PDB file of C-alpha atoms in Angstrom:
ATOM      1  CA  MET S   1      38.638  18.433 -97.736  1.00 81.00           C
ATOM      2  CA  ALA S   2      36.147  15.542 -97.146  1.00 82.00           C
ATOM      3  CA  GLY S   3      32.776  17.652 -95.338  1.00 88.00           C
ATOM      4  CA  ASN S   4      30.631  16.189 -93.513  1.00 94.00           C
ATOM      5  CA  ALA S   5      30.176  12.698 -92.289  1.00 93.00           C
ATOM      6  CA  TRP S   6      29.052  10.812 -90.040  1.00 93.00           C
ATOM      7  CA  PHE S   7      31.458  10.091 -86.866  1.00 91.00           C
ATOM      8  CA  GLU S   8      30.937   5.796 -85.318  1.00 94.00           C
ATOM      9  CA  LEU S   9      32.233   4.470 -81.808  1.00 95.00           C
ATOM     10  CA  LEU S  10      32.591   1.512 -82.133  1.00 93.00           C
ATOM     11  CA  ASP S  11      33.329  -1.489 -79.571  1.00 93.00           C
ATOM     12  CA  GLY S  12      35.396  -4.367 -80.546  1.00 88.00           C
ATOM     13  CA  ASP S  13      32.967  -6.519 -82.337  1.00 91.00           C
ATOM     14  CA  GLY S  14      32.753  -3.442 -84.436  1.00 89.00           C
ATOM     15  CA  ALA S  15      29.121  -2.737 -83.461  1.00 94.00           C
ATOM     16  CA  THR S  16      28.273   0.486 -83.445  1.00 96.00           C
ATOM     17  CA  MET S  17      27.958   2.326 -79.890  1.00 97.00           C
ATOM     18  CA  GLY S  18      27.012   5.564 -81.075  1.00 96.00           C
ATOM     19  CA  PRO S  19      27.331   7.872 -83.779  1.00 95.00           C
ATOM     20  CA  TYR S  20      28.621  11.860 -84.012  1.00 95.00           C
ATOM     21  CA  PHE S  21      28.415  13.702 -86.985  1.00 95.00           C
ATOM     22  CA  VAL S  22      31.273  15.949 -88.355  1.00 95.00           C
ATOM     23  CA  ASN S  23      32.161  18.505 -90.415  1.00 95.00           C
ATOM     24  CA  GLU S  24      34.996  19.737 -91.828  1.00 94.00           C
ATOM     25  CA  VAL S  25      36.744  17.019 -92.052  1.00 94.00           C
ATOM     26  CA  THR S  26      39.868  17.248 -93.681  1.00 94.00           C
ATOM     27  CA  VAL S  27      42.458  14.623 -94.352  1.00 94.00           C
ATOM     28  CA  ILE S  28      45.938  15.769 -93.690  1.00 95.00           C
ATOM     29  CA  ASP S  29      48.227  12.321 -94.165  1.00 97.00           C
ATOM     30  CA  VAL S  30      47.291   8.731 -95.081  1.00 96.00           C
ATOM     31  CA  ARG S  31      49.274   5.724 -94.113  1.00 95.00           C
ATOM     32  CA  PRO S  32      48.084   2.360 -94.771  1.00 95.00           C
ATOM     33  CA  SER S  33      47.084   0.262 -92.637  1.00 95.00           C
ATOM     34  CA  ALA S  34      48.034  -2.229 -90.534  1.00 91.00           C
ATOM     35  CA  SER S  35      44.582  -3.078 -90.282  1.00 87.00           C
ATOM     36  CA  GLY S  36      44.524  -5.216 -93.585  1.00 89.00           C
ATOM     37  CA  ALA S  37      45.257  -5.021 -97.324  1.00 93.00           C
ATOM     38  CA  GLY S  38      43.940  -2.310 -99.652  1.00 92.00           C
ATOM     39  CA  LEU S  39      42.708   0.043 -96.466  1.00 94.00           C
ATOM     40  CA  VAL S  40      44.064   3.539 -95.213  1.00 95.00           C
ATOM     41  CA  ASP S  41      44.813   5.051 -91.898  1.00 94.00           C
ATOM     42  CA  LEU S  42      43.673   8.677 -92.208  1.00 93.00           C
ATOM     43  CA  THR S  43      44.662  11.185 -90.275  1.00 95.00           C
ATOM     44  CA  VAL S  44      42.272  13.985 -89.870  1.00 94.00           C
ATOM     45  CA  THR S  45      40.990  17.379 -88.416  1.00 95.00           C
ATOM     46  CA  LEU S  46      37.493  18.051 -87.487  1.00 94.00           C
ATOM     47  CA  TRP S  47      34.595  19.939 -86.245  1.00 94.00           C
ATOM     48  CA  CYS S  48      32.370  18.549 -84.376  1.00 94.00           C
ATOM     49  CA  GLU S  49      29.274  20.305 -81.634  1.00 91.00           C
ATOM     50  CA  ASN S  50      28.145  17.230 -79.660  1.00 91.00           C
ATOM     51  CA  ALA S  51      31.390  16.069 -79.185  1.00 91.00           C
ATOM     52  CA  LEU S  52      31.750  17.630 -75.050  1.00 94.00           C
ATOM     53  CA  PRO S  53      34.743  17.488 -73.336  1.00 94.00           C
ATOM     54  CA  GLY S  54      34.286  14.915 -70.341  1.00 95.00           C
ATOM     55  CA  ALA S  55      32.610  12.178 -72.233  1.00 96.00           C
ATOM     56  CA  GLU S  56      35.758  10.406 -72.436  1.00 95.00           C
ATOM     57  CA  ARG S  57      35.170   8.537 -69.327  1.00 95.00           C
ATOM     58  CA  PRO S  58      31.445   6.995 -69.621  1.00 96.00           C
ATOM     59  CA  TRP S  59      32.782   6.717 -73.444  1.00 97.00           C
ATOM     60  CA  GLU S  60      35.266   4.198 -71.668  1.00 96.00           C
ATOM     61  CA  LEU S  61      32.137   3.097 -69.436  1.00 96.00           C
ATOM     62  CA  VAL S  62      29.319   1.979 -72.498  1.00 96.00           C
ATOM     63  CA  HIS S  63      32.680   0.601 -74.750  1.00 95.00           C
ATOM     64  CA  THR S  64      34.907  -1.827 -70.636  1.00 93.00           C
ATOM     65  CA  GLY S  65      30.862  -3.095 -70.307  1.00 91.00           C
ATOM     66  CA  TYR S  66      31.192  -1.330 -66.985  1.00 94.00           C
ATOM     67  CA  LEU S  67      28.223   1.277 -67.238  1.00 92.00           C
ATOM     68  CA  ASN S  68      26.583  -1.297 -64.817  1.00 92.00           C
ATOM     69  CA  HIS S  69      25.012   0.025 -61.703  1.00 93.00           C
ATOM     70  CA  THR S  70      23.387   3.541 -60.934  1.00 93.00           C
ATOM     71  CA  GLY S  71      25.399   6.465 -59.767  1.00 94.00           C
ATOM     72  CA  MET S  72      28.052   6.634 -61.483  1.00 96.00           C
ATOM     73  CA  TRP S  73      27.446   9.991 -62.447  1.00 96.00           C
ATOM     74  CA  HIS S  74      26.843  11.055 -58.870  1.00 96.00           C
ATOM     75  CA  GLU S  75      30.339  12.724 -58.873  1.00 92.00           C
ATOM     76  CA  LEU S  76      30.654  14.430 -61.311  1.00 95.00           C
ATOM     77  CA  THR S  77      31.590  18.138 -62.114  1.00 95.00           C
ATOM     78  CA  PRO S  78      28.021  20.227 -63.587  1.00 92.00           C
ATOM     79  CA  GLU S  79      30.539  20.197 -67.158  1.00 92.00           C
ATOM     80  CA  ASN S  80      31.132  15.935 -67.122  1.00 96.00           C
ATOM     81  CA  ARG S  81      27.273  15.831 -65.515  1.00 96.00           C
ATOM     82  CA  HIS S  82      26.404  17.683 -69.557  1.00 96.00           C
ATOM     83  CA  ALA S  83      28.640  15.306 -71.501  1.00 96.00           C
ATOM     84  CA  TRP S  84      26.756  12.166 -69.475  1.00 97.00           C
ATOM     85  CA  LEU S  85      24.049  12.885 -70.774  1.00 97.00           C
ATOM     86  CA  SER S  86      24.916  12.873 -74.104  1.00 96.00           C
ATOM     87  CA  VAL S  87      26.594   9.736 -74.022  1.00 97.00           C
ATOM     88  CA  ALA S  88      23.919   8.384 -72.407  1.00 97.00           C
ATOM     89  CA  LEU S  89      21.432   9.485 -75.472  1.00 97.00           C
ATOM     90  CA  TRP S  90      24.202   8.976 -78.124  1.00 96.00           C
ATOM     91  CA  SER S  91      24.607   5.791 -76.855  1.00 97.00           C
ATOM     92  CA  ARG S  92      20.802   4.644 -76.385  1.00 96.00           C
ATOM     93  CA  GLU S  93      20.337   2.237 -78.708  1.00 95.00           C
ATOM     94  CA  TYR S  94      23.113   0.311 -78.479  1.00 96.00           C
ATOM     95  CA  GLN S  95      22.454   0.478 -74.748  1.00 93.00           C
ATOM     96  CA  ARG S  96      18.622  -0.891 -75.097  1.00 92.00           C
ATOM     97  CA  GLN S  97      19.778  -3.532 -77.512  1.00 89.00           C
ATOM     98  CA  GLY S  98      16.414  -2.946 -78.977  1.00 89.00           C
ATOM     99  CA  LYS S  99      14.804  -3.913 -75.703  1.00 93.00           C
ATOM    100  CA  PRO S 100      11.373  -2.771 -76.201  1.00 94.00           C
ATOM    101  CA  ASP S 101       9.178   0.435 -73.979  1.00 96.00           C
ATOM    102  CA  ALA S 102       8.200  -0.702 -70.116  1.00 96.00           C
ATOM    103  CA  PRO S 103       3.863  -1.821 -71.010  1.00 96.00           C
ATOM    104  CA  ALA S 104       2.365   0.954 -69.939  1.00 97.00           C
ATOM    105  CA  GLY S 105       0.915   0.815 -66.114  1.00 97.00           C
ATOM    106  CA  GLN S 106       4.850   0.221 -65.078  1.00 97.00           C
ATOM    107  CA  VAL S 107       5.985   2.037 -61.423  1.00 98.00           C
ATOM    108  CA  PHE S 108       9.447   3.721 -61.219  1.00 98.00           C
ATOM    109  CA  SER S 109      11.807   5.274 -58.355  1.00 98.00           C
ATOM    110  CA  LEU S 110      13.194   8.369 -58.739  1.00 98.00           C
ATOM    111  CA  ASP S 111      15.877   8.953 -56.510  1.00 96.00           C
ATOM    112  CA  GLY S 112      16.316  12.941 -55.457  1.00 96.00           C
ATOM    113  CA  ARG S 113      19.425  12.861 -52.678  1.00 96.00           C
ATOM    114  CA  HIS S 114      21.557  13.412 -56.052  1.00 96.00           C
ATOM    115  CA  ILE S 115      19.307  16.089 -58.147  1.00 97.00           C
ATOM    116  CA  VAL S 116      20.883  19.126 -57.325  1.00 96.00           C
ATOM    117  CA  ASP S 117      20.478  21.059 -60.685  1.00 96.00           C
ATOM    118  CA  ARG S 118      18.516  20.923 -63.849  1.00 96.00           C
ATOM    119  CA  ASP S 119      21.446  18.160 -65.514  1.00 97.00           C
ATOM    120  CA  THR S 120      21.433  15.687 -62.529  1.00 97.00           C
ATOM    121  CA  PHE S 121      17.832  15.781 -63.020  1.00 98.00           C
ATOM    122  CA  TYR S 122      17.727  14.285 -66.453  1.00 98.00           C
ATOM    123  CA  CYS S 123      20.331  12.013 -64.911  1.00 98.00           C
ATOM    124  CA  ALA S 124      18.499  10.870 -62.674  1.00 98.00           C
ATOM    125  CA  ILE S 125      15.493   9.560 -64.562  1.00 98.00           C
ATOM    126  CA  GLY S 126      17.071   8.020 -67.199  1.00 98.00           C
ATOM    127  CA  GLU S 127      18.559   6.029 -65.051  1.00 97.00           C
ATOM    128  CA  ALA S 128      15.244   5.558 -63.429  1.00 97.00           C
ATOM    129  CA  ILE S 129      13.486   4.732 -66.952  1.00 97.00           C
ATOM    130  CA  ASN S 130      16.290   2.962 -68.203  1.00 97.00           C
ATOM    131  CA  GLY S 131      18.657   1.826 -66.059  1.00 96.00           C
ATOM    132  CA  PRO S 132      22.677   2.993 -65.827  1.00 96.00           C
ATOM    133  CA  GLY S 133      23.564   4.985 -68.720  1.00 95.00           C
ATOM    134  CA  GLY S 134      19.522   5.604 -69.187  1.00 97.00           C
ATOM    135  CA  TYR S 135      18.944   8.629 -71.282  1.00 97.00           C
ATOM    136  CA  PHE S 136      14.825   9.821 -70.985  1.00 98.00           C
ATOM    137  CA  GLY S 137      15.480  13.639 -72.641  1.00 97.00           C
ATOM    138  CA  TRP S 138      18.831  16.345 -71.568  1.00 96.00           C
ATOM    139  CA  ASN S 139      16.209  18.958 -71.847  1.00 96.00           C
ATOM    140  CA  LEU S 140      12.184  19.462 -70.700  1.00 95.00           C
ATOM    141  CA  ASP S 141      11.795  19.806 -75.263  1.00 95.00           C
ATOM    142  CA  ALA S 142      13.314  16.224 -74.979  1.00 97.00           C
ATOM    143  CA  LEU S 143      11.176  14.769 -72.053  1.00 97.00           C
ATOM    144  CA  ASP S 144       8.622  15.768 -73.398  1.00 96.00           C
ATOM    145  CA  ASP S 145       9.211  14.194 -76.308  1.00 97.00           C
ATOM    146  CA  CYS S 146      10.473  11.071 -74.072  1.00 97.00           C
ATOM    147  CA  LEU S 147       6.911  10.621 -72.597  1.00 97.00           C
ATOM    148  CA  ARG S 148       5.358  10.271 -76.052  1.00 96.00           C
ATOM    149  CA  GLY S 149       6.597   6.742 -76.117  1.00 94.00           C
ATOM    150  CA  GLY S 150       9.814   4.912 -78.203  1.00 95.00           C
ATOM    151  CA  TRP S 151      12.228   5.638 -75.497  1.00 97.00           C
ATOM    152  CA  GLY S 152      11.924   3.080 -72.408  1.00 96.00           C
ATOM    153  CA  ALA S 153       9.073   4.097 -71.551  1.00 97.00           C
ATOM    154  CA  THR S 154       4.983   3.520 -72.222  1.00 96.00           C
ATOM    155  CA  THR S 155       2.761   6.385 -70.684  1.00 97.00           C
ATOM    156  CA  PRO S 156      -0.044   6.035 -68.697  1.00 97.00           C
ATOM    157  CA  PHE S 157       2.513   4.572 -65.557  1.00 98.00           C
ATOM    158  CA  THR S 158       3.761   5.932 -62.206  1.00 98.00           C
ATOM    159  CA  LEU S 159       7.134   7.512 -61.265  1.00 98.00           C
ATOM    160  CA  TYR S 160       7.487   7.222 -57.277  1.00 98.00           C
ATOM    161  CA  TRP S 161       9.440  10.762 -56.958  1.00 98.00           C
ATOM    162  CA  ASP S 162      11.552   9.809 -52.956  1.00 98.00           C
ATOM    163  CA  PHE S 163      13.503  12.025 -51.250  1.00 97.00           C
ATOM    164  CA  SER S 164      11.020  15.107 -53.322  1.00 97.00           C
ATOM    165  CA  ALA S 165      11.603  17.662 -51.323  1.00 97.00           C
ATOM    166  CA  GLU S 166      15.276  18.355 -51.152  1.00 95.00           C
ATOM    167  CA  ALA S 167      14.928  18.276 -54.656  1.00 96.00           C
ATOM    168  CA  ARG S 168      11.882  20.922 -55.104  1.00 97.00           C
ATOM    169  CA  THR S 169      14.194  23.155 -52.607  1.00 97.00           C
ATOM    170  CA  ARG S 170      16.828  22.397 -55.289  1.00 97.00           C
ATOM    171  CA  LEU S 171      14.688  22.888 -58.368  1.00 97.00           C
ATOM    172  CA  ALA S 172      13.061  26.265 -58.319  1.00 96.00           C
ATOM    173  CA  GLU S 173      14.921  28.149 -60.682  1.00 95.00           C
ATOM    174  CA  CYS S 174      12.616  29.542 -62.465  1.00 95.00           C
ATOM    175  CA  VAL S 175      12.628  28.763 -66.356  1.00 92.00           C
ATOM    176  CA  PRO S 176      10.447  30.351 -69.563  1.00 90.00           C
ATOM    177  CA  ALA S 177       7.024  28.039 -70.305  1.00 85.00           C
ATOM    178  CA  GLY S 178       5.140  30.141 -73.072  1.00 83.00           C
ATOM    179  CA  ASP S 179       5.196  33.679 -71.982  1.00 88.00           C
ATOM    180  CA  ARG S 180       5.279  33.190 -68.654  1.00 91.00           C
ATOM    181  CA  GLU S 181       8.203  31.894 -66.194  1.00 93.00           C
ATOM    182  CA  ARG S 182       7.943  29.057 -64.130  1.00 93.00           C
ATOM    183  CA  VAL S 183       9.359  26.875 -61.089  1.00 96.00           C
ATOM    184  CA  LEU S 184      11.254  24.322 -62.633  1.00 97.00           C
ATOM    185  CA  PHE S 185      10.166  21.780 -60.520  1.00 97.00           C
ATOM    186  CA  ASP S 186       6.300  22.691 -60.886  1.00 97.00           C
ATOM    187  CA  LEU S 187       6.456  23.207 -64.118  1.00 96.00           C
ATOM    188  CA  LEU S 188       8.696  19.193 -64.152  1.00 97.00           C
ATOM    189  CA  LEU S 189       4.920  17.893 -62.473  1.00 97.00           C
ATOM    190  CA  GLU S 190       3.023  20.244 -65.250  1.00 95.00           C
ATOM    191  CA  ILE S 191       4.983  17.710 -67.691  1.00 96.00           C
ATOM    192  CA  PHE S 192       4.976  14.561 -66.482  1.00 98.00           C
ATOM    193  CA  GLU S 193       0.672  15.344 -65.593  1.00 97.00           C
ATOM    194  CA  GLU S 194       0.245  16.379 -69.607  1.00 96.00           C
ATOM    195  CA  ARG S 195       1.810  13.072 -70.280  1.00 96.00           C
ATOM    196  CA  GLY S 196      -0.077  10.916 -67.691  1.00 97.00           C
ATOM    197  CA  VAL S 197       2.237  10.461 -65.575  1.00 98.00           C
ATOM    198  CA  SER S 198       0.773   9.802 -61.932  1.00 98.00           C
ATOM    199  CA  VAL S 199       3.991  11.355 -59.355  1.00 98.00           C
ATOM    200  CA  ILE S 200       4.005  10.102 -56.188  1.00 98.00           C
ATOM    201  CA  LEU S 201       5.720  13.186 -54.373  1.00 98.00           C
ATOM    202  CA  ARG S 202       8.080  10.746 -51.364  1.00 96.00           C
TER     203      ARG S 202
END
């Protein structure tokens, strides 16, 4: 029993693309490694809450450098879109490569055509702020955190939300907000406004 560990996914040069915290790591086989003298290859079982089914494909895109154009999440199933967001989160530092936040006063464009639920909104806003495979939250609390800085953009900024009428009809679910419920689309606009984002609906 090896206990808990950090499991790091490496690119071809050995740089960490992203880490997962794993539990209950148990070694079930040990062999000398072909990778070098004094190294061993371990076969282990483990448990990882954050490694979601469907994450293999986006990790492969990050690894090969083919996560390089917008809209690659459009055709994913709902489960795989959530996995896409998880990879965007865990690989964000690797993908940004130390790039600083965009300065205050920037203008971003959010394409609402493919926003059909909350996960697709987060896929779209991550892409609008940080480019293909970008992360800018994957729930309301995380979005609010991202708007405080350090995640790709500095407030205040302007967000042009294109095809917003279509997005409004699809983000009509009621979600808890304090001691009441709010329509998700309206709550998103409220969060943006509170954090100094001027949203222009188009």
